[in-house]
Tab-separated table of C-alpha atoms and ligand atoms in Angstrom:
chain	number	residue	atom	x	y	z
A	1	MET	CA	-0.343	0.253	-0.314
A	2	THR	CA	1.452	3.651	-0.385
A	3	PRO	CA	1.261	5.725	2.158
A	4	THR	CA	-0.493	8.814	2.933
A	5	PRO	CA	2.409	11.887	2.008
A	6	ALA	CA	2.631	13.906	4.788
A	7	THR	CA	0.656	17.490	4.326
A	8	PRO	CA	2.450	19.657	2.597
A	9	THR	CA	4.468	22.521	4.809
A	10	PRO	CA	6.388	25.499	2.814
A	11	ALA	CA	9.913	23.827	5.120
A	12	ASN	CA	8.498	20.208	3.148
A	13	PRO	CA	7.334	21.038	0.139
A	14	ALA	CA	5.033	18.711	-1.955
A	15	PRO	CA	7.333	16.900	-5.034
A	16	VAL	CA	6.453	18.699	-7.776
A	17	THR	CA	5.261	15.772	-10.732
A	18	ARG	CA	7.239	16.116	-13.234
A	19	ILE	CA	6.136	14.971	-17.216
A	20	ASP	CA	8.266	12.590	-17.650
A	21	ASP	CA	6.609	11.170	-14.502
A	22	LEU	CA	3.375	11.099	-15.408
A	23	PRO	CA	2.346	7.910	-18.394
A	24	VAL	CA	2.549	10.198	-21.241
A	25	ARG	CA	3.099	8.546	-25.092
A	26	ASP	CA	6.542	7.808	-25.356
A	27	GLU	CA	6.886	9.764	-28.768
A	28	LEU	CA	6.529	12.686	-25.546
A	29	ARG	CA	9.033	12.128	-22.651
A	30	GLY	CA	12.004	14.542	-22.541
A	31	GLN	CA	10.080	16.541	-25.972
A	32	SER	CA	9.642	20.257	-25.602
A	33	PRO	CA	6.108	22.768	-26.344
A	34	TYR	CA	5.699	25.050	-29.164
A	35	GLY	CA	6.637	28.250	-27.345
A	36	ALA	CA	7.530	31.585	-29.475
A	37	PRO	CA	8.363	33.178	-26.747
A	38	GLN	CA	4.991	36.228	-26.012
A	39	LEU	CA	7.063	38.644	-24.033
A	40	ASP	CA	6.619	42.277	-23.585
A	41	VAL	CA	8.590	44.823	-25.346
A	42	PRO	CA	7.708	47.624	-27.589
A	43	VAL	CA	8.413	45.766	-30.658
A	44	ARG	CA	7.827	42.296	-31.296
A	45	LEU	CA	8.304	41.038	-34.640
A	46	ASN	CA	8.533	37.337	-33.967
A	47	THR	CA	5.547	35.430	-34.678
A	48	ASN	CA	5.258	36.964	-38.129
A	49	GLU	CA	1.580	38.407	-37.148
A	50	ASN	CA	0.169	41.014	-39.475
A	51	PRO	CA	0.601	44.267	-36.897
A	52	HIS	CA	-2.502	45.904	-38.007
A	53	PRO	CA	-4.925	45.954	-35.970
A	54	LEU	CA	-8.530	45.456	-37.632
A	55	PRO	CA	-10.025	48.777	-39.244
A	56	GLU	CA	-13.089	50.481	-36.445
A	57	PRO	CA	-15.099	49.109	-39.523
A	58	LEU	CA	-14.866	45.598	-38.881
A	59	VAL	CA	-14.366	45.420	-35.260
A	60	ALA	CA	-18.365	47.403	-34.937
A	61	ARG	CA	-19.506	44.061	-38.178
A	62	ILE	CA	-17.804	41.561	-35.409
A	63	ALA	CA	-19.581	42.866	-33.167
A	64	GLU	CA	-23.332	43.604	-34.310
A	65	ARG	CA	-22.229	39.424	-36.158
A	66	VAL	CA	-21.160	37.644	-32.860
A	67	ALA	CA	-24.397	39.584	-30.569
A	68	GLU	CA	-27.338	37.510	-34.142
A	69	ALA	CA	-24.923	33.869	-33.628
A	70	ALA	CA	-25.453	34.634	-29.328
A	71	ARG	CA	-28.690	35.279	-29.649
A	72	ASN	CA	-28.246	31.515	-30.779
A	73	LEU	CA	-25.339	30.408	-28.939
A	74	ASN	CA	-28.036	28.203	-26.913
A	75	ARG	CA	-28.052	26.115	-30.111
A	76	TYR	CA	-24.973	23.795	-31.107
A	77	PRO	CA	-23.327	25.852	-34.151
A	78	ASP	CA	-23.399	24.752	-38.026
A	79	ARG	CA	-21.396	21.922	-37.677
A	80	ASP	CA	-20.538	21.593	-41.033
A	81	ALA	CA	-19.940	25.327	-41.648
A	82	VAL	CA	-21.686	26.160	-44.800
A	83	GLU	CA	-21.639	29.886	-44.774
A	84	LEU	CA	-17.965	30.483	-44.540
A	85	ARG	CA	-17.012	27.288	-46.319
A	86	THR	CA	-18.926	28.695	-49.151
A	87	ARG	CA	-17.424	32.757	-48.504
A	88	LEU	CA	-13.504	30.314	-48.536
A	89	ALA	CA	-14.830	29.514	-52.003
A	90	GLU	CA	-15.114	33.179	-53.372
A	91	TYR	CA	-12.693	34.035	-51.542
A	92	LEU	CA	-9.961	31.398	-53.312
A	93	THR	CA	-11.624	31.420	-56.653
A	94	ARG	CA	-11.558	34.987	-57.085
A	95	THR	CA	-8.166	34.833	-56.041
A	96	GLY	CA	-6.462	32.067	-56.902
A	97	GLY	CA	-6.488	31.659	-59.983
A	98	HIS	CA	-8.237	27.875	-59.725
A	99	ALA	CA	-12.535	27.834	-59.534
A	100	VAL	CA	-13.031	25.972	-56.234
A	101	THR	CA	-16.882	25.220	-54.811
A	102	ARG	CA	-17.580	25.074	-51.010
A	103	GLU	CA	-17.421	21.339	-50.947
A	104	GLN	CA	-13.710	21.430	-51.585
A	105	VAL	CA	-13.415	23.285	-48.956
A	106	TRP	CA	-12.418	23.067	-44.666
A	107	ALA	CA	-12.377	25.025	-42.241
A	108	ALA	CA	-10.805	24.754	-38.752
A	109	ASN	CA	-9.369	26.606	-36.383
A	110	GLY	CA	-6.568	27.856	-37.316
A	111	SER	CA	-4.469	25.692	-40.219
A	112	ASN	CA	-2.433	24.034	-38.155
A	113	GLU	CA	-6.100	22.343	-36.647
A	114	VAL	CA	-6.563	21.326	-40.488
A	115	LEU	CA	-3.151	20.337	-39.794
A	116	GLN	CA	-3.769	18.187	-37.582
A	117	GLN	CA	-7.155	16.651	-38.530
A	118	LEU	CA	-5.635	15.623	-42.204
A	119	LEU	CA	-2.664	14.107	-40.219
A	120	GLN	CA	-6.079	12.314	-37.866
A	121	ALA	CA	-7.006	11.205	-41.123
A	122	PHE	CA	-3.931	9.883	-43.110
A	123	GLY	CA	-1.016	10.360	-40.805
A	124	GLY	CA	-0.496	8.569	-37.798
A	125	PRO	CA	0.299	5.135	-35.696
A	126	GLY	CA	2.471	3.284	-37.914
A	127	ARG	CA	2.683	5.875	-40.633
A	128	THR	CA	5.377	8.737	-41.501
A	129	ALA	CA	5.001	12.698	-42.707
A	130	LEU	CA	7.905	13.873	-44.644
A	131	GLY	CA	8.709	17.565	-44.606
A	132	PHE	CA	11.914	19.789	-45.906
A	133	GLU	CA	13.831	20.926	-43.243
A	134	PRO	CA	14.435	23.372	-41.698
A	135	SER	CA	10.575	24.789	-42.072
A	136	TYR	CA	6.844	25.183	-39.763
A	137	SER	CA	8.159	23.574	-36.848
A	138	MET	CA	4.574	22.375	-36.158
A	139	HIS	CA	4.422	19.684	-39.773
A	140	ALA	CA	6.609	18.103	-37.299
A	141	LEU	CA	4.645	18.892	-33.642
A	142	ILE	CA	1.697	17.353	-35.559
A	143	SER	CA	2.307	14.692	-36.870
A	144	ARG	CA	4.716	13.416	-33.217
A	145	GLY	CA	1.163	14.630	-31.395
A	146	THR	CA	-1.714	11.556	-33.903
A	147	GLY	CA	1.573	9.159	-32.740
A	148	THR	CA	3.041	10.031	-36.455
A	149	GLY	CA	6.152	9.527	-37.596
A	150	TRP	CA	8.294	12.938	-38.359
A	151	ILE	CA	11.037	12.146	-41.343
A	152	PRO	CA	12.993	15.935	-41.690
A	153	GLY	CA	13.528	15.686	-45.613
A	154	PRO	CA	16.671	17.758	-47.036
A	155	ARG	CA	17.426	21.333	-48.544
A	156	ASN	CA	19.809	23.234	-50.227
A	157	ASP	CA	22.199	26.429	-48.520
A	158	ASP	CA	20.544	28.647	-50.542
A	159	PHE	CA	17.117	26.977	-48.255
A	160	THR	CA	15.331	26.036	-52.173
A	161	ILE	CA	14.426	23.003	-52.557
A	162	ASP	CA	16.428	20.591	-54.405
A	163	THR	CA	13.132	17.922	-56.801
A	164	GLU	CA	16.457	14.756	-57.497
A	165	ALA	CA	17.154	15.102	-53.386
A	166	ALA	CA	13.979	15.372	-52.133
A	167	LYS	CA	12.727	13.065	-54.186
A	168	ALA	CA	14.872	10.562	-53.634
A	169	ALA	CA	14.187	11.115	-50.079
A	170	ILE	CA	10.697	9.931	-51.219
A	171	ALA	CA	11.489	7.033	-52.924
A	172	GLU	CA	13.357	6.012	-49.193
A	173	HIS	CA	10.867	6.563	-46.790
A	174	ARG	CA	7.320	6.401	-48.354
A	175	PRO	CA	6.060	8.955	-46.041
A	176	ASP	CA	2.200	8.752	-46.015
A	177	VAL	CA	1.657	12.429	-45.965
A	178	VAL	CA	4.257	15.062	-47.561
A	179	PHE	CA	4.676	18.890	-46.405
A	180	VAL	CA	5.964	21.767	-48.933
A	181	CYS	CA	5.512	24.775	-46.861
A	182	SER	CA	5.776	27.349	-49.546
A	183	PRO	CA	6.722	30.609	-48.239
A	184	ASN	CA	8.471	28.180	-46.638
A	185	ASN	CA	8.508	29.524	-42.880
A	186	PRO	CA	11.098	30.295	-41.605
A	187	THR	CA	13.122	31.040	-44.953
A	188	GLY	CA	10.618	33.358	-47.224
A	189	THR	CA	11.513	30.598	-49.618
A	190	ALA	CA	8.343	29.759	-52.134
A	191	VAL	CA	8.059	26.806	-53.883
A	192	ASP	CA	7.716	26.450	-57.910
A	193	ALA	CA	4.361	24.761	-58.828
A	194	GLY	CA	7.149	22.638	-61.545
A	195	THR	CA	8.114	21.468	-58.425
A	196	VAL	CA	5.362	20.209	-56.779
A	197	LEU	CA	4.078	18.373	-59.315
A	198	ALA	CA	7.803	16.910	-59.495
A	199	LEU	CA	7.067	16.249	-56.267
A	200	HIS	CA	3.598	15.126	-56.221
A	201	ASP	CA	4.576	12.623	-58.806
A	202	ALA	CA	7.242	10.770	-57.526
A	203	ALA	CA	5.303	9.800	-54.661
A	204	GLN	CA	2.562	8.781	-56.380
A	205	ALA	CA	4.868	6.206	-58.130
A	206	VAL	CA	5.793	4.600	-54.670
A	207	LYS	CA	1.884	4.498	-52.618
A	208	PRO	CA	-0.676	6.897	-52.337
A	209	THR	CA	0.281	9.998	-51.014
A	210	MET	CA	-1.138	13.041	-48.917
A	211	VAL	CA	0.761	16.032	-50.659
A	212	VAL	CA	-0.345	20.191	-48.387
A	213	VAL	CA	0.645	22.297	-49.942
A	214	ASP	CA	1.060	25.122	-46.684
A	215	GLU	CA	0.330	27.855	-48.039
A	216	ALA	CA	-0.239	29.935	-44.927
A	217	TYR	CA	1.658	33.441	-45.988
A	218	VAL	CA	1.195	33.394	-49.955
A	219	GLU	CA	-1.358	36.178	-50.486
A	220	PHE	CA	2.902	37.949	-49.746
A	221	SER	CA	3.687	35.818	-52.707
A	222	HIS	CA	5.070	37.270	-55.486
A	223	ARG	CA	3.697	34.280	-56.986
A	224	PRO	CA	0.595	32.396	-57.969
A	225	SER	CA	-0.668	30.558	-55.732
A	226	LEU	CA	-0.571	26.370	-56.221
A	227	LEU	CA	-4.258	26.250	-55.765
A	228	PRO	CA	-4.976	24.696	-59.191
A	229	LEU	CA	-2.780	21.846	-59.296
A	230	ILE	CA	-5.951	20.336	-56.617
A	231	GLU	CA	-7.740	20.396	-59.758
A	232	GLY	CA	-7.331	16.253	-60.386
A	233	ARG	CA	-4.813	15.321	-57.650
A	234	PRO	CA	-6.926	14.595	-55.049
A	235	HIS	CA	-3.967	13.106	-52.730
A	236	LEU	CA	-2.933	17.316	-53.266
A	237	VAL	CA	-4.776	19.599	-50.181
A	238	VAL	CA	-3.472	23.127	-50.195
A	239	SER	CA	-3.609	24.933	-46.318
A	240	ARG	CA	-5.010	28.530	-45.892
A	241	THR	CA	-5.371	30.475	-42.715
A	242	MET	CA	-6.756	33.887	-41.508
A	243	SER	CA	-4.470	34.499	-38.993
A	244	LYS	CA	-1.181	36.287	-41.427
A	245	ALA	CA	-2.860	38.255	-44.514
A	246	PHE	CA	-6.218	38.776	-42.876
A	247	GLY	CA	-4.413	40.221	-39.679
A	248	ALA	CA	-6.868	37.450	-37.751
A	249	ALA	CA	-4.783	35.353	-35.263
A	250	GLY	CA	-6.304	36.011	-32.761
A	251	LEU	CA	-9.590	34.147	-34.554
A	252	ARG	CA	-8.074	31.140	-35.389
A	253	LEU	CA	-9.169	30.107	-38.185
A	254	GLY	CA	-7.128	27.921	-41.049
A	255	TYR	CA	-9.972	26.551	-43.937
A	256	LEU	CA	-8.126	23.911	-47.401
A	257	ALA	CA	-9.472	23.238	-50.019
A	258	ALA	CA	-8.813	20.069	-51.961
A	259	ASP	CA	-11.986	16.803	-53.925
A	260	PRO	CA	-14.011	16.541	-52.164
A	261	ALA	CA	-13.609	13.397	-50.958
A	262	VAL	CA	-10.616	14.927	-48.410
A	263	VAL	CA	-12.428	17.263	-46.710
A	264	ASP	CA	-14.585	14.038	-46.483
A	265	ALA	CA	-12.408	12.098	-44.832
A	266	VAL	CA	-10.944	15.566	-42.802
A	267	GLN	CA	-15.170	15.059	-41.066
A	268	LEU	CA	-14.766	11.470	-39.696
A	269	VAL	CA	-11.841	12.891	-36.660
A	270	ARG	CA	-13.091	15.775	-36.883
A	271	LEU	CA	-14.961	16.479	-33.174
A	272	PRO	CA	-18.217	17.549	-33.614
A	273	TYR	CA	-18.771	21.274	-33.702
A	274	HIS	CA	-15.949	22.213	-32.790
A	275	LEU	CA	-15.800	26.234	-34.965
A	276	SER	CA	-17.990	27.978	-32.698
A	277	ALA	CA	-20.678	29.876	-33.655
A	278	VAL	CA	-18.761	33.063	-33.092
A	279	THR	CA	-16.096	31.815	-34.403
A	280	GLN	CA	-17.971	31.663	-37.415
A	281	ALA	CA	-19.727	35.135	-37.468
A	282	THR	CA	-15.781	36.563	-36.665
A	283	ALA	CA	-15.531	35.363	-39.536
A	284	LEU	CA	-17.820	35.969	-41.977
A	285	ALA	CA	-17.551	39.367	-40.615
A	286	CYS	CA	-13.986	39.387	-41.444
A	287	LEU	CA	-14.736	37.826	-44.996
A	288	GLU	CA	-16.997	40.558	-45.609
A	289	HIS	CA	-13.643	43.163	-45.681
A	290	THR	CA	-11.626	40.789	-47.776
A	291	ASP	CA	-10.248	44.083	-49.924
A	292	THR	CA	-9.625	46.456	-46.693
A	293	LEU	CA	-7.823	43.488	-45.335
A	294	LEU	CA	-5.840	42.592	-48.669
A	295	GLY	CA	-4.951	46.329	-48.507
A	296	TYR	CA	-2.591	45.718	-46.029
A	297	VAL	CA	-0.843	43.120	-47.758
A	298	ASP	CA	0.614	45.436	-50.352
A	299	ARG	CA	1.958	48.149	-47.697
A	300	LEU	CA	3.302	45.549	-45.907
A	301	LYS	CA	5.299	43.734	-48.945
A	302	ALA	CA	6.721	47.048	-49.501
A	303	GLU	CA	7.739	47.216	-46.111
A	304	ARG	CA	8.614	43.894	-45.799
A	305	ASP	CA	11.272	44.278	-49.759
A	306	ARG	CA	12.238	47.301	-47.420
A	307	LEU	CA	14.375	45.355	-44.403
A	308	VAL	CA	15.155	42.883	-47.859
A	309	GLU	CA	17.982	45.985	-49.070
A	310	ALA	CA	18.497	47.538	-45.721
A	311	LEU	CA	19.749	44.537	-44.137
A	312	ARG	CA	21.684	43.985	-46.991
A	313	ALA	CA	23.082	46.837	-47.358
A	314	GLU	CA	24.277	46.615	-44.146
A	315	GLY	CA	26.573	44.478	-44.815
A	316	ALA	CA	23.880	40.616	-43.951
A	317	GLU	CA	22.917	38.381	-46.619
A	318	VAL	CA	18.549	37.366	-46.202
A	319	VAL	CA	17.339	35.048	-48.024
A	320	ASP	CA	14.693	35.624	-51.011
A	321	SER	CA	11.194	36.277	-49.189
A	322	ASP	CA	7.866	35.574	-50.937
A	323	ALA	CA	6.303	36.241	-46.819
A	324	ASN	CA	5.899	38.397	-44.031
A	325	PHE	CA	9.835	38.150	-42.743
A	326	VAL	CA	12.608	37.793	-43.933
A	327	GLN	CA	15.914	35.509	-43.092
A	328	PHE	CA	18.325	37.187	-41.779
A	329	GLY	CA	21.330	36.637	-41.196
A	330	ARG	CA	24.810	34.796	-40.983
A	331	PHE	CA	25.765	35.167	-37.341
A	332	GLU	CA	28.813	33.538	-35.470
A	333	ASP	CA	26.670	32.901	-31.719
A	334	THR	CA	23.285	33.285	-33.507
A	335	HIS	CA	21.690	33.561	-29.527
A	336	ALA	CA	23.671	36.555	-28.625
A	337	VAL	CA	22.675	39.094	-31.907
A	338	TRP	CA	19.201	37.226	-30.690
A	339	GLN	CA	19.851	39.050	-27.301
A	340	ALA	CA	20.916	42.086	-27.782
A	341	LEU	CA	18.099	43.100	-30.257
A	342	LEU	CA	15.792	42.499	-27.452
A	343	ASP	CA	17.649	43.665	-25.414
A	344	ARG	CA	17.095	47.677	-27.663
A	345	GLY	CA	13.861	46.875	-27.032
A	346	VAL	CA	13.012	44.949	-30.298
A	347	LEU	CA	12.090	41.009	-30.950
A	348	VAL	CA	13.079	38.492	-33.950
A	349	ARG	CA	12.739	34.797	-33.517
A	350	ASP	CA	15.656	32.579	-33.572
A	351	ASN	CA	14.154	29.229	-35.815
A	352	GLY	CA	17.300	27.239	-34.151
A	353	VAL	CA	18.601	27.652	-37.982
A	354	PRO	CA	21.982	27.875	-37.250
A	355	GLY	CA	23.354	31.712	-38.674
A	356	TRP	CA	20.205	32.990	-38.829
A	357	LEU	CA	17.610	34.802	-37.669
A	358	ARG	CA	14.206	35.704	-38.797
A	359	VAL	CA	12.252	39.102	-38.622
A	360	THR	CA	8.786	39.599	-39.162
A	361	ALA	CA	7.814	43.128	-41.832
A	362	GLY	CA	6.042	45.064	-38.966
A	363	THR	CA	4.338	48.554	-39.416
A	364	SER	CA	7.420	51.072	-40.853
A	365	ALA	CA	8.081	52.411	-37.192
A	366	GLU	CA	8.613	49.041	-36.281
A	367	ASN	CA	11.100	48.860	-38.831
A	368	ASP	CA	12.444	51.017	-38.087
A	369	ALA	CA	12.885	50.936	-34.879
A	370	PHE	CA	14.483	46.908	-36.044
A	371	LEU	CA	17.249	48.351	-38.446
A	372	ASP	CA	18.455	50.738	-35.567
A	373	ALA	CA	19.162	48.036	-33.523
A	374	VAL	CA	20.034	45.556	-35.683
A	375	ARG	CA	22.610	48.368	-37.822
A	376	THR	CA	23.956	48.703	-33.689
A	377	VAL	CA	24.440	44.948	-33.830
A	378	LEU	CA	25.349	44.295	-36.281
A	379	LYS	CA	28.744	46.624	-36.190
A	380	ALA	CA	29.728	44.052	-33.241
A	381	ALA	CA	28.663	40.931	-34.673
A	382	ALA	CA	30.459	40.524	-37.182
A	383	PRO	CA	29.332	37.949	-39.838
A	384	ALA	CA	29.745	33.932	-39.128
A	385	ALA	CA	32.467	32.163	-41.739
A	386	ASP	CA	30.419	29.791	-41.643
A	387	ALA	CA	26.854	29.022	-39.776
A	388	ALA	CA	28.417	26.165	-37.674
A	389	ALA	CA	27.134	27.880	-34.640
A	390	ARG	CA	24.617	27.906	-32.072
A	391	SER	CA	21.030	28.572	-31.805
A	392	SER	CA	18.532	28.916	-28.719
A	393	GLU	CA	15.593	27.282	-29.330
A	394	PRO	CA	15.212	23.653	-30.761
A	395	SER	CA	12.860	23.899	-34.145
A	396	ALA	CA	11.102	26.569	-36.765
B	1	PLP	C1	1.775	30.533	-39.199
B	1	PLP	C2	1.610	29.604	-40.261
B	1	PLP	C3	0.550	28.469	-40.186
B	1	PLP	C4	-0.246	29.641	-39.347
B	1	PLP	O1	-1.776	28.394	-38.931
B	1	PLP	P1	-3.176	28.398	-37.849
B	1	PLP	O2	-3.172	28.384	-36.935
B	1	PLP	O3	-3.977	29.195	-38.700
B	1	PLP	O4	-2.840	30.719	-37.217
B	1	PLP	C5	0.412	28.082	-40.591
B	1	PLP	N1	1.576	27.295	-41.396
B	1	PLP	C6	2.004	27.802	-41.913
B	1	PLP	C7	4.118	27.858	-42.805
B	1	PLP	C8	2.896	28.997	-40.317
B	1	PLP	O5	3.746	29.848	-40.456
């Protein structure tokens, strides 16, 4: 029999239970959660948020639609979010270069939940997912969370995808799911349609494989969306979000476009009524103001380009960016540069890519503050000859 534990006293505190003391699944032992620091500093350029608050007319419209929804909160929401999916399909049709219907669109609480549902349906124990690293760390984390084995695939030194090396990795590992992030987080690198098609076809030649194109940042890209690739390819999925270009990270709304059969498949694993009536009402209000919201995108693209030029003018190496952020380096001691910028009130992201940091394009005042800080810090830190530097965070 276990003795009754003594009542804790200040001198004799109760023992601290750690995760590994619990019967958690083996693959979760010793792991760290997703953890971009949320620090209260003047200039926060570390999580690729849109720096512009929603315009007041939209805030008023959200209040109106949420009030309407509130009158029915005694009822469960529309389980299939039909109106919202219809509006999202219209948005994609108008901007994505390809007509899609609401049967081809699915929505969830952030694209992270969309990705989780895809992995619950197409990954899981005994199956694997492959992504080309460095890339969005949540692809690996959600894989782990769903019991899907994770396979890090290769990238070139300039962070583009080497099609031949990628095809070889697919042939070797026979993944069930392949992630292609375009534009890629954290490097900003866009992937062209030819590369995605080559990977898709190479994967299908091995076995039926779902190819998930994560287009979280596509509205900021110089290149068109890869949405048209879903046509006639039931194994190809495009995932999107309202967290970045729409400036609604707090809303938690992500969506996918794919063959209607994919939408049927994710419905097998989604929780009933997963998307609250309040979320659906808010997202619908935002979609009524699409043009205003996307107006900010052009400004942010210009700011992004300004950051690239200014950083290069300071002698930094900068990866070409198709997103609302810029990866810059290279530093001998990446963490020291990250800390020195933070000491000057500017929070950027250390994604654990040796030698590199990532900065989100903010307002022009925020970007000025960042560039001022960089000028001071870069003078102190010589660029690394090679990128064998240590880094503070384990993942992108
Ligand atoms: C930010 C981001 C997302 C968005 O996630 P949400 O859950 O929709 O906020 C998805 N993919 C990538 C690559 C991202 O960087």
